[in-house]
Short mmCIF file of C-alpha atoms in Angstrom, two decimals:
data_model
loop_
_atom_site.label_atom_id
_atom_site.label_comp_id
_atom_site.label_asym_id
_atom_site.label_seq_id
_atom_site.Cartn_x
_atom_site.Cartn_y
_atom_site.Cartn_z
CA MET A 1115 150.25 39.34 45.30
CA TYR A 1116 151.68 42.89 45.55
CA SER A 1117 149.29 45.81 46.16
CA PHE A 1118 149.92 49.48 45.45
CA THR A 1119 147.64 50.89 48.17
CA LYS A 1120 150.54 51.46 50.54
CA GLN A 1121 152.38 53.76 48.15
CA LEU A 1122 149.43 56.17 47.77
CA ILE A 1123 150.14 57.12 44.20
CA SER A 1124 146.75 58.74 43.72
CA PRO A 1125 144.08 59.19 46.37
CA VAL A 1126 141.26 57.80 44.24
CA PHE A 1127 140.24 54.26 45.16
CA ILE A 1128 137.43 52.00 44.04
CA GLN A 1129 135.57 49.84 46.52
CA CYS A 1130 134.83 46.33 45.35
CA GLU A 1131 131.77 44.33 46.37
CA CYS A 1132 133.91 42.47 48.88
CA GLY A 1133 134.70 45.72 50.72
CA ARG A 1134 138.37 46.13 49.77
CA ASP A 1135 139.85 49.28 48.19
CA PHE A 1136 141.97 49.18 45.04
CA LEU A 1137 143.36 51.57 42.48
CA GLN A 1138 141.48 52.09 39.23
CA GLU A 1139 144.18 50.30 37.24
CA GLU A 1140 144.10 47.19 39.43
CA MET A 1141 140.48 46.25 38.80
CA TYR A 1142 139.11 43.81 36.23
CA CYS A 1143 135.73 43.79 34.54
CA CYS A 1144 133.38 41.20 33.10
CA LEU A 1145 131.39 42.47 30.09
CA ALA A 1146 128.75 39.77 30.31
CA CYS A 1147 127.93 40.45 33.97
CA GLN A 1148 128.62 44.24 33.64
CA ILE A 1149 130.54 44.25 36.92
CA SER A 1150 134.05 45.37 37.83
CA MET A 1151 135.83 43.15 40.33
CA CYS A 1152 139.13 42.87 42.21
CA ARG A 1153 141.69 40.09 42.10
CA PHE A 1154 140.15 38.35 45.11
CA CYS A 1155 136.78 38.08 43.39
CA THR A 1156 138.17 36.33 40.31
CA GLN A 1157 138.89 32.65 39.87
CA ASN A 1158 142.57 31.72 39.35
CA ASP A 1159 143.65 28.62 37.43
CA VAL A 1160 147.22 27.58 36.75
CA SER A 1161 148.12 27.38 33.07
CA LEU A 1162 151.95 27.62 32.75
CA LEU A 1163 155.03 26.80 34.79
CA ILE A 1164 158.29 28.78 34.50
CA CYS A 1165 161.77 28.35 35.94
CA ARG A 1166 163.24 31.62 37.17
CA ASN A 1167 166.76 30.71 36.05
CA CYS A 1168 166.64 28.89 32.74
CA HIS A 1169 163.19 30.22 31.63
CA GLU A 1170 161.87 26.86 30.55
CA ILE A 1171 158.12 27.14 30.00
CA THR A 1172 155.95 24.06 30.39
CA GLN A 1173 152.21 23.76 30.21
CA TRP A 1174 150.37 22.52 33.25
CA ASN A 1175 148.13 19.45 33.22
CA ASP A 1176 146.01 17.85 35.89
CA GLN A 1177 148.18 14.75 35.69
CA SER A 1178 151.54 16.49 35.99
CA PHE A 1179 153.10 16.56 39.44
CA ILE A 1180 156.32 18.33 38.49
CA THR A 1181 156.97 21.36 40.68
CA THR A 1182 160.76 21.69 40.36
CA CYS A 1183 163.19 22.34 37.53
CA GLN A 1184 165.46 19.38 36.80
CA ASN A 1185 168.37 21.45 35.46
CA CYS A 1186 168.76 24.15 38.12
CA TYR A 1187 169.75 23.97 41.79
CA GLU A 1188 169.41 26.42 44.66
CA CYS A 1189 171.68 27.05 47.61
CA PRO A 1190 170.55 25.36 50.88
CA VAL A 1191 171.80 28.33 52.93
CA CYS A 1192 170.52 31.44 51.15
CA LYS A 1193 168.15 30.01 48.49
CA SER A 1194 169.84 31.74 45.56
CA VAL A 1195 170.54 29.95 42.31
CA LEU A 1196 173.84 28.05 42.03
CA LYS A 1197 176.32 28.70 39.23
CA LYS A 1198 178.85 26.47 37.50
CA GLN A 1199 182.50 26.64 38.46
CA ILE A 1200 185.26 25.11 36.36
CA ASP A 1201 188.73 24.63 37.86
CA GLN A 1202 192.07 24.45 36.13
CA ASP A 1203 191.77 20.64 36.12
CA LYS A 1204 188.44 21.03 34.22
CA VAL A 1205 186.47 19.76 37.21
CA ILE A 1206 182.91 21.09 37.47
CA SER A 1207 181.16 22.03 40.70
CA PHE A 1208 178.34 24.35 41.79
CA TYR A 1209 178.89 27.46 43.91
CA CYS A 1210 176.83 30.32 45.35
CA SER A 1211 177.91 33.88 44.58
CA PHE A 1212 176.27 35.35 47.71
CA CYS A 1213 177.28 33.05 50.59
CA PHE A 1214 180.16 31.23 48.84
CA TYR A 1215 178.71 27.77 49.40
CA SER A 1216 180.08 25.09 47.08
CA THR A 1217 179.37 21.43 46.46
CA LYS A 1218 183.03 20.64 47.13
CA SER A 1219 182.15 20.59 50.84
CA ILE A 1220 180.00 17.52 50.14
CA ASP A 1221 182.69 16.02 47.83
CA CYS A 1222 180.48 16.47 44.77
CA GLN A 1223 182.61 17.42 41.81
CA ASP A 1224 183.08 15.73 38.49
CA VAL A 1225 184.22 16.24 34.95
CA GLY A 1226 180.76 16.00 33.40
CA ILE A 1227 177.51 17.71 34.41
CA GLN A 1228 175.34 14.63 34.04
CA GLN A 1229 177.55 12.65 36.40
CA LEU A 1230 177.47 15.49 38.90
CA THR A 1231 173.66 15.69 38.81
CA GLN A 1232 173.44 11.92 39.34
CA LYS A 1233 175.57 12.23 42.47
CA LEU A 1234 173.37 15.02 43.85
CA ASN A 1235 170.17 13.09 43.12
CA GLN A 1236 171.62 10.04 44.89
CA LEU A 1237 172.47 12.12 47.96
CA GLN A 1238 168.93 13.48 48.07
CA LYS A 1239 167.53 9.94 48.02
CA ASN A 1240 169.82 8.81 50.83
CA GLU A 1241 168.86 11.80 52.94
CA THR A 1242 165.19 10.93 52.69
CA GLU A 1243 165.95 7.33 53.73
CA ASN A 1244 168.03 8.51 56.69
CA LYS A 1245 165.18 10.68 57.86
CA GLN A 1246 162.78 7.72 57.89
CA TYR A 1247 164.87 5.70 60.40
CA PRO A 1248 164.75 8.20 63.29
CA MET A 1249 161.04 8.69 62.70
CA TRP A 1250 160.47 4.95 62.92
CA TYR A 1251 162.57 4.66 66.07
CA GLN A 1252 160.75 7.52 67.72
CA SER A 1253 157.43 5.81 67.09
CA LEU A 1254 158.74 2.67 68.82
CA LYS A 1255 159.87 4.69 71.83
CA ASP A 1256 156.49 6.35 72.13
CA SER A 1257 154.74 2.98 72.12
CA GLU A 1258 157.13 1.67 74.78
CA ALA A 1259 156.51 4.75 76.94
CA LYS A 1260 152.80 4.04 76.85
CA VAL A 1261 153.39 0.47 78.01
CA ILE A 1262 155.56 1.66 80.93
CA GLN A 1263 152.88 4.18 81.90
CA LEU A 1264 150.24 1.46 81.97
CA LYS A 1265 152.44 -0.72 84.21
CA LYS A 1266 152.88 2.10 86.71
CA GLN A 1267 149.15 2.67 86.83
CA LYS A 1268 148.60 -1.03 87.61
CA GLN A 1269 151.20 -0.95 90.39
CA GLN A 1270 149.53 2.06 91.98
CA LYS A 1271 146.18 0.31 91.89
CA MET A 1272 147.68 -2.80 93.55
CA PHE A 1273 149.31 -0.65 96.24
CA LEU A 1274 146.09 1.19 96.95
CA ALA A 1275 144.21 -2.11 97.20
CA LYS A 1276 146.75 -3.38 99.76
CA VAL A 1277 146.54 -0.22 101.80
CA LYS A 1278 142.78 -0.44 101.99
CA ASN A 1279 142.78 -4.07 103.11
CA SER A 1280 145.69 -3.72 105.57
CA SER A 1281 145.36 -2.80 109.23
CA ARG A 1282 145.99 0.58 110.62
CA SER A 1283 149.25 -0.32 112.32
CA GLU A 1284 150.78 -1.49 109.05
CA ARG A 1285 149.86 1.68 107.24
CA ILE A 1286 151.37 3.98 109.78
CA ARG A 1287 155.11 3.65 109.72
CA ASN A 1288 157.65 6.11 110.84
CA TYR A 1289 160.83 5.99 108.87
CA SER A 1290 163.98 6.19 110.91
CA GLN A 1291 166.55 8.78 110.09
CA GLN A 1292 168.98 6.21 108.71
CA GLU A 1293 166.40 4.94 106.26
CA ILE A 1294 165.67 8.48 105.13
CA GLU A 1295 169.36 9.24 104.50
CA ILE A 1296 169.89 5.99 102.61
CA ASN A 1297 166.90 6.66 100.37
CA GLN A 1298 168.12 10.20 99.67
CA GLN A 1299 171.63 9.02 98.75
CA GLN A 1300 170.22 6.43 96.40
CA ARG A 1301 168.11 9.02 94.62
CA GLU A 1302 171.08 11.38 94.19
CA LYS A 1303 173.26 8.59 92.80
CA GLN A 1304 170.55 7.56 90.38
CA ILE A 1305 170.36 11.09 89.04
CA ILE A 1306 174.12 11.11 88.39
CA PHE A 1307 174.06 7.68 86.77
CA ASP A 1308 171.26 8.72 84.45
CA ARG A 1309 173.06 11.89 83.47
CA TYR A 1310 176.25 10.08 82.47
CA ASN A 1311 174.48 6.93 81.25
CA LEU A 1312 176.03 4.62 83.89
CA GLN A 1313 174.74 1.43 85.40
CA VAL A 1314 175.59 -0.59 88.52
CA LYS A 1315 175.99 -4.30 87.83
CA GLU A 1316 177.44 -6.62 90.44
CA SER A 1317 179.02 -3.74 92.37
CA GLN A 1318 180.74 -2.41 89.21
CA LEU A 1319 180.16 0.73 87.24
CA ASN A 1320 179.59 0.12 83.57
CA LEU A 1321 178.43 2.12 80.62
CA LYS A 1322 174.97 1.36 79.40
CA ASP A 1323 174.60 -0.13 75.97
CA TYR A 1324 173.59 2.49 73.43
CA GLU A 1325 170.43 1.20 71.86
CA TYR A 1326 170.12 4.19 69.47
CA LYS A 1327 173.09 5.93 67.85
CA MET A 1328 173.09 9.70 67.82
CA ALA A 1329 171.71 11.11 64.59
CA LYS A 1330 174.26 12.47 62.14
CA LYS A 1331 174.28 16.14 61.30
CA PRO A 1332 172.30 16.78 58.12
CA LEU A 1333 174.36 17.45 55.04
CA LEU A 1334 173.86 20.72 53.18
CA ILE A 1335 172.55 19.30 49.92
CA PRO A 1336 171.28 21.66 47.20
CA GLN A 1337 167.66 21.30 46.16
CA HIS A 1338 166.02 21.77 42.79
CA VAL A 1339 164.65 25.23 42.02
CA GLN A 1340 160.90 25.55 42.42
CA LEU A 1341 158.83 26.60 39.45
CA PHE A 1342 156.68 29.72 39.25
CA SER A 1343 153.17 29.57 37.87
CA LYS A 1344 151.24 31.84 35.53
CA LYS A 1345 147.51 31.89 36.01
CA THR A 1346 144.37 32.71 34.10
CA ARG A 1347 141.48 34.65 35.56
CA LYS A 1348 137.79 33.88 35.18
CA CYS A 1349 134.56 35.42 36.38
CA LYS A 1350 133.14 33.39 39.23
CA LYS A 1351 129.52 33.82 38.13
CA CYS A 1352 129.59 33.26 34.39
CA GLN A 1353 132.97 31.46 34.12
CA LYS A 1354 134.11 33.64 31.20
CA MET A 1355 137.79 34.39 30.65
CA ILE A 1356 139.07 37.77 31.81
CA VAL A 1357 142.86 37.38 31.50
CA GLN A 1358 144.63 34.67 29.54
CA ILE A 1359 148.36 34.21 28.99
CA GLN A 1360 149.67 32.09 26.16
CA LEU A 1361 152.91 31.03 24.56
CA ASP A 1362 153.99 32.64 21.33
CA LYS A 1363 156.81 31.47 19.13
CA ASN A 1364 158.82 33.97 17.11
CA GLU A 1365 160.44 33.43 13.77
CA ARG A 1366 163.68 32.53 15.52
CA GLY A 1367 161.92 29.91 17.59
CA THR A 1368 162.10 31.71 20.95
CA LYS A 1369 159.12 31.50 23.29
CA LYS A 1370 157.40 34.55 24.75
CA LEU A 1371 154.46 35.12 27.04
CA VAL A 1372 151.63 37.16 25.53
CA MET A 1373 148.27 38.25 26.94
CA SER A 1374 145.69 37.02 24.44
CA ILE A 1375 142.61 38.09 26.43
CA SER A 1376 142.53 41.06 28.79
CA TYR A 1377 139.52 42.93 30.15
CA PHE A 1378 140.61 45.70 32.51
CA HIS A 1379 138.49 48.27 34.31
CA TYR A 1380 140.27 51.31 32.85
CA ASP A 1381 139.64 50.17 29.27
CA TYR A 1382 135.87 50.41 29.58
CA THR A 1383 135.25 53.16 32.16
CA PRO A 1384 136.20 56.82 32.58
CA PHE A 1385 139.25 57.79 34.61
CA ILE A 1386 138.68 59.87 37.75
CA THR A 1387 141.26 62.27 39.20
CA LEU A 1388 141.23 64.88 41.96
CA GLN A 1389 142.46 68.38 41.39
CA LYS A 1390 142.84 71.39 43.64
CA ILE A 1391 141.77 70.91 47.20
CA LYS A 1392 141.08 74.23 49.01
CA TYR A 1393 139.75 75.25 52.39
CA THR A 1394 136.71 77.52 52.12
CA ASN A 1395 136.53 78.71 55.73
CA LYS A 1396 139.03 80.25 58.07
CA ASP A 1397 138.16 77.55 60.59
CA LYS A 1398 139.24 74.95 58.00
CA SER A 1399 136.11 72.96 58.58
CA GLU A 1400 135.00 72.73 54.94
CA ALA A 1401 137.06 71.90 51.85
CA LYS A 1402 136.32 72.30 48.17
CA ILE A 1403 137.46 69.52 45.83
CA MET A 1404 137.59 69.62 42.04
CA ILE A 1405 136.87 66.29 40.39
CA LEU A 1406 137.74 65.52 36.80
CA ILE A 1407 136.37 62.63 34.75
CA GLN A 1408 138.26 61.81 31.56
CA ASN A 1409 137.84 59.39 28.71
CA LEU A 1410 141.27 57.84 28.19
CA THR A 1411 139.87 55.02 26.07
CA LYS A 1412 139.19 55.46 22.38
CA ASN A 1413 135.61 54.26 22.69
CA GLN A 1414 132.26 55.93 22.93
CA PHE A 1415 130.05 55.31 25.94
CA ASP A 1416 127.49 56.98 28.23
CA CYS A 1417 127.68 57.30 32.00
CA GLN A 1418 125.10 57.88 34.68
CA LEU A 1419 125.62 59.15 38.21
CA LEU A 1420 123.35 57.42 40.70
CA PRO A 1421 122.35 59.05 44.00
CA LEU A 1422 124.08 57.78 47.10
CA GLN A 1423 122.39 56.33 50.15
CA GLN A 1424 121.93 58.45 53.22
CA ASN A 1425 124.20 56.27 55.31
CA ILE A 1426 127.14 56.99 53.03
CA LEU A 1427 126.35 60.71 52.84
CA GLU A 1428 126.31 60.97 56.61
CA ALA A 1429 129.57 59.07 56.93
CA PHE A 1430 131.45 61.30 54.47
CA LYS A 1431 129.57 64.48 55.48
CA LEU A 1432 128.94 65.83 52.02
CA VAL A 1433 127.59 69.37 52.19
CA LYS A 1434 126.74 70.22 48.58
CA MET A 1435 127.74 69.62 44.96
CA ASN A 1436 128.14 72.20 42.20
CA ASN A 1437 128.31 72.03 38.41
CA LEU A 1438 127.07 68.48 38.30
CA PRO A 1439 126.57 67.16 34.78
CA SER A 1440 123.18 65.86 33.77
CA PRO A 1441 122.24 62.46 35.17
CA ILE A 1442 123.26 60.86 31.90
CA PHE A 1443 126.37 62.25 30.21
CA GLY A 1444 128.45 60.84 27.46
CA PHE A 1445 131.91 60.63 25.99
CA LYS A 1446 132.42 60.58 22.28
CA ASP A 1447 134.85 58.70 20.12
CA ILE A 1448 138.26 60.37 19.89
CA ASN A 1449 138.60 59.57 16.21
CA GLU A 1450 135.41 61.49 15.47
CA MET A 1451 136.59 64.42 17.57
CA GLU A 1452 139.77 64.82 15.62
CA SER A 1453 137.99 64.87 12.29
CA ALA A 1454 135.08 67.09 13.42
CA LYS A 1455 135.61 70.82 13.63
CA GLY A 1456 133.53 73.44 15.38
CA ASP A 1457 131.47 70.94 17.34
CA GLN A 1458 131.32 71.35 21.07
CA LEU A 1459 132.48 67.84 21.91
CA LYS A 1460 133.79 67.07 25.32
CA ASN A 1461 136.23 64.42 26.41
CA GLN A 1462 136.15 65.39 30.09
CA HIS A 1463 133.74 66.69 32.68
CA GLU A 1464 134.54 68.77 35.74
CA PHE A 1465 132.52 69.35 38.85
CA ASP A 1466 133.27 70.34 42.40
CA GLY A 1467 131.97 69.42 45.80
CA VAL A 1468 132.25 70.78 49.31
CA VAL A 1469 133.08 68.35 52.07
CA SER A 1470 133.20 68.97 55.80
CA VAL A 1471 136.55 68.20 57.42
CA PRO A 1472 136.80 66.86 60.99
CA LYS A 1473 138.84 68.85 63.50
CA ASP A 1474 141.58 66.27 64.06
CA CYS A 1475 142.31 65.78 60.37
CA TYR A 1476 144.36 68.98 59.97
CA HIS A 1477 146.61 68.29 62.95
CA LYS A 1478 147.24 64.68 61.88
CA ALA A 1479 148.26 65.77 58.38
CA LYS A 1480 150.81 68.21 59.80
CA GLN A 1481 152.39 65.54 62.00
CA MET B 894 157.64 69.42 22.81
CA ILE B 895 161.08 70.04 24.12
CA ASN B 896 162.86 67.09 25.69
CA LEU B 897 164.32 68.67 28.80
CA ASN B 898 166.77 66.87 31.06
CA PHE B 899 167.14 68.21 34.57
CA MET B 900 170.51 67.78 36.24
CA LYS B 901 172.01 69.15 39.43
CA LEU B 902 175.37 70.91 39.31
CA GLN B 903 176.89 68.73 42.04
CA LEU B 904 176.95 65.52 40.00
CA GLY B 905 179.86 63.14 39.80
CA ILE B 906 179.89 62.33 36.09
CA GLN B 907 183.01 60.91 34.48
CA SER B 908 183.55 60.82 30.73
CA VAL B 909 180.33 62.36 29.52
CA GLU B 910 180.87 61.03 26.00
CA ARG B 911 179.94 57.49 26.97
CA ILE B 912 176.67 58.42 28.67
CA GLN B 913 173.60 58.54 26.43
CA VAL B 914 170.31 60.06 27.54
CA VAL B 915 167.21 59.96 25.35
CA GLY B 916 165.26 62.72 27.04
CA LYS B 917 162.98 63.88 29.86
CA CYS B 918 165.21 62.47 32.60
CA ILE B 919 165.74 63.86 36.09
CA PHE B 920 168.99 63.46 38.02
CA LEU B 921 169.07 64.79 41.58
CA HIS B 922 171.74 65.58 44.14
CA ASN B 923 175.08 63.66 44.41
CA VAL B 924 174.56 61.09 41.66
CA MET B 925 177.75 59.28 40.63
CA MET B 926 177.98 57.78 37.12
CA ARG B 927 181.16 55.92 36.18
CA GLY B 928 181.27 56.39 32.46
CA ASP B 929 185.05 55.93 32.37
CA LEU B 930 184.65 52.16 32.86
CA ALA B 931 181.91 51.44 30.33
CA LYS B 932 178.93 52.94 28.53
CA ILE B 933 175.72 53.88 30.31
CA ASN B 934 172.50 54.25 28.30
CA PHE B 935 169.28 55.74 29.64
CA GLY B 936 165.77 55.66 28.27
CA LYS B 937 163.09 58.29 28.60
CA HIS B 938 161.35 59.48 31.76
CA VAL B 939 164.03 58.15 34.11
CA VAL B 940 164.24 59.53 37.65
CA ILE B 941 167.35 59.02 39.76
CA GLN B 942 167.27 60.44 43.26
CA ASP B 943 169.92 61.48 45.77
CA SER B 944 173.34 59.83 46.18
CA VAL B 945 172.95 56.92 43.77
CA ILE B 946 176.02 55.18 42.36
CA LEU B 947 175.95 53.65 38.87
CA ARG B 948 179.03 51.49 38.48
CA PRO B 949 179.55 48.98 35.66
CA ALA B 950 180.60 45.48 36.66
CA TYR B 951 183.57 43.48 35.37
CA THR B 952 184.12 39.95 34.07
CA TYR B 953 187.14 37.90 33.27
CA ALA B 954 187.46 36.99 29.59
CA VAL B 955 190.06 35.63 27.21
CA PRO B 956 190.45 37.75 24.06
CA LYS B 957 190.27 35.99 20.72
CA ASP B 958 193.59 37.34 19.43
CA SER B 959 195.59 36.27 22.47
CA THR B 960 198.19 33.56 22.31
CA ASN B 961 198.91 33.10 26.02
CA ASN B 962 195.21 32.45 26.92
CA LYS B 963 195.51 34.96 29.73
CA LYS B 964 192.33 36.41 31.18
CA ILE B 965 191.66 40.12 30.98
CA ILE B 966 189.23 42.27 32.94
CA LYS B 967 186.32 43.59 30.88
CA PHE B 968 183.66 46.05 32.05
CA SER B 969 180.14 45.46 30.80
CA PRO B 970 177.87 48.42 29.92
CA ILE B 971 174.70 49.39 31.78
CA GLN B 972 171.44 49.69 29.88
CA ILE B 973 168.42 51.30 31.56
CA GLY B 974 164.99 51.31 29.96
CA ASP B 975 162.06 53.72 29.97
CA TYR B 976 159.99 54.85 32.95
CA VAL B 977 162.48 53.73 35.61
CA MET B 978 162.62 55.20 39.10
CA ILE B 979 165.58 54.69 41.42
CA GLU B 980 165.34 56.01 44.96
CA GLU B 981 167.95 57.28 47.37
CA ASN B 982 171.27 55.74 48.43
CA CYS B 983 171.36 52.86 45.97
CA VAL B 984 174.38 51.10 44.53
CA ILE B 985 173.70 49.63 41.09
CA GLN B 986 176.03 47.31 39.23
CA ALA B 987 173.44 45.64 37.04
CA SER B 988 174.00 45.10 33.36
CA LYS B 989 170.41 45.61 32.22
CA ILE B 990 167.32 47.19 33.75
CA GLY B 991 164.07 46.89 31.84
CA SER B 992 161.21 49.33 31.50
CA CYS B 993 158.71 50.35 34.17
CA VAL B 994 160.94 49.27 37.07
CA PHE B 995 160.86 50.70 40.58
CA ILE B 996 163.88 50.35 42.88
CA GLY B 997 163.49 51.33 46.53
CA LYS B 998 165.80 53.04 48.98
CA ASN B 999 169.15 51.75 50.21
CA CYS B 1000 169.29 48.87 47.74
CA VAL B 1001 172.40 47.10 46.57
CA ILE B 1002 172.13 45.36 43.22
CA GLY B 1003 174.96 42.96 42.51
CA ALA B 1004 177.15 42.64 39.48
CA ARG B 1005 175.87 41.44 36.12
CA CYS B 1006 172.23 41.34 37.26
CA ILE B 1007 169.38 41.48 34.76
CA ILE B 1008 166.11 43.04 35.91
CA SER B 1009 163.28 42.51 33.45
CA GLU B 1010 160.28 44.75 32.95
CA ASN B 1011 157.43 45.67 35.30
CA SER B 1012 159.26 44.52 38.42
CA ILE B 1013 159.69 46.06 41.85
CA ILE B 1014 162.61 45.83 44.27
CA LEU B 1015 161.73 46.64 47.84
CA ALA B 1016 163.73 48.96 50.07
CA ASP B 1017 166.76 47.80 52.08
CA SER B 1018 167.36 44.76 49.92
CA ILE B 1019 170.56 43.18 48.67
CA ILE B 1020 170.42 41.23 45.43
CA PRO B 1021 173.29 38.82 44.84
CA PRO B 1022 175.31 38.98 41.65
CA ASP B 1023 174.39 37.07 38.51
CA THR B 1024 170.67 36.99 39.31
CA PHE B 1025 167.97 37.04 36.69
CA ILE B 1026 164.76 38.68 37.83
CA ILE B 1027 161.63 37.63 35.98
CA ALA B 1028 159.08 40.14 34.71
CA ASN B 1029 156.16 41.12 36.95
CA SER B 1030 157.91 40.07 40.17
CA VAL B 1031 158.69 41.64 43.53
CA TYR B 1032 162.08 40.93 45.15
CA GLY B 1033 163.18 41.91 48.62
CA GLY B 1034 165.23 40.94 51.64
CA LYS B 1035 168.85 40.10 52.35
CA PRO B 1036 169.53 38.18 50.06
CA GLY B 1037 166.83 39.14 47.60
CA ILE B 1038 164.14 36.51 47.24
CA HIS B 1039 161.03 36.36 45.09
CA LYS B 1040 158.13 37.40 47.33
CA TYR B 1041 155.09 38.45 45.31
CA GLU B 1042 153.75 38.93 41.81
CA THR B 1043 152.69 42.30 40.47
CA PRO B 1044 149.38 42.80 38.69
CA GLU B 1045 149.24 42.90 34.93
CA THR B 1046 148.79 46.68 34.78
CA THR B 1047 151.94 47.81 36.59
CA SER B 1048 153.30 49.37 33.40
CA ILE B 1049 150.40 51.82 33.27
CA ILE B 1050 150.65 52.65 36.98
CA GLN B 1051 154.38 53.34 36.67
CA LYS B 1052 153.95 55.44 33.52
CA ASN B 1053 151.26 57.63 35.11
CA ARG B 1054 153.39 58.08 38.20
CA LEU B 1055 156.45 59.26 36.30
CA LEU B 1056 154.51 61.45 33.86
CA ASN B 1057 152.97 63.29 36.81
CA TYR B 1058 156.40 63.52 38.47
CA TYR B 1059 157.85 65.19 35.38
CA LYS B 1060 154.90 67.59 35.07
CA ASN B 1061 155.00 68.71 38.69
CA PHE B 1062 158.83 68.89 38.98
CA LYS B 1063 160.21 72.37 39.59
CA ALA B 1064 163.91 73.01 39.25
CA LYS B 1065 165.37 75.36 41.82
#
């Protein structure tokens, strides 16, 4: 899934329980467990399948094994969707608008679409059968190679047994120079015969019999387009639905995808932004940051700031905080604010903090 | 509130009558808009950066009144939605771009493409003609292939980004 952390839209991130950082808009929340979580901490289940070309929507069942669209094809070279092409003779074929591949190269063209799809499905079946033969032959060759290896091991054992039982004079044998040259010539000839698949029979050179024909080049056959899936999200602890997508039919009969259930983090929590970062010293070792907490939702709720642990304070080197609101502060309903007049109602809280900046940070930012 | 549109003086606009802008749009340096071929419609809060070319695409069609059944070239209009950001050095020949779309640098979008809402196109990508991009998807590469899915809240992220861009923009 795509993440926005690389683009650095805003420097405010939320740390999930799993340790990853996300934007405030990317988090989900479970009201029953009162926890906000990231997409890795939710449970995903497939609910719908969509084709990216014809937009056919089908519901997913445990018993359905369909993963491809039966009407659409994709190019075997560049994986883009194929389009119909009609000639002057009213002959239909598929072609790719990016790499100019066409089914005419496979001799697949016909007057009707159903006949054309039958030809393509038949070619796909034949290709799978052709792939099974070389796999079967290779398994036979491997078994034969094992048998040959076992025979060689037996011959070596026999030879070693002879050498042990023979006398010393028989073991020691000096080859004459003629014997060495003859053996070397035979080895060189054997290498050439094996390279060109030749055989010596009765003082005549003959070609060996091909036991296995060379495999044909694979045909470029278009495949069916794979379907995309839409998923629902659940809380892992309480198994309650967080995000659900459903089909909706309009008056015209067209299908649309609609989110029926959605619990996002920004709908139930205040929105934090940073404003105005200034250096307080000439040495640029301390910076003052203004933090703003807003209520963008139209609900009323109370917040509480909890004290941080000392490990985190030492890591971020927080010096001091000013204008902190009371430990429990609240946001009021916007609808009441608009109707009320003269009341000192607040929809946002500001406070600032001073943070110590390491020495290398300034030079890195300039680079 | 005044709906201000910011435009640079060095723009290559042709036939201004056919170009419709709703409001609060920003057009930067060396943008070329071919309004002489077909109409171009913009939504609100659109940002188009340097040296972008907006060129309508053509199709062959037989007119209804013809007797010879000869095909004629027809240019299809471009329709761009709200909260769209197009970065530098892009060539766009799409017929429809939905709302809350982000297009990266050096992209080439083929003829008669349809980009639906809340989608992202990565930088240095080439999208072949006649493609239909589903909502909430990320396309990239040469040729453009579906790579990721975007989260459900991309519309809010894109809106906040462009609202802040319009607030902090200073015309020279």
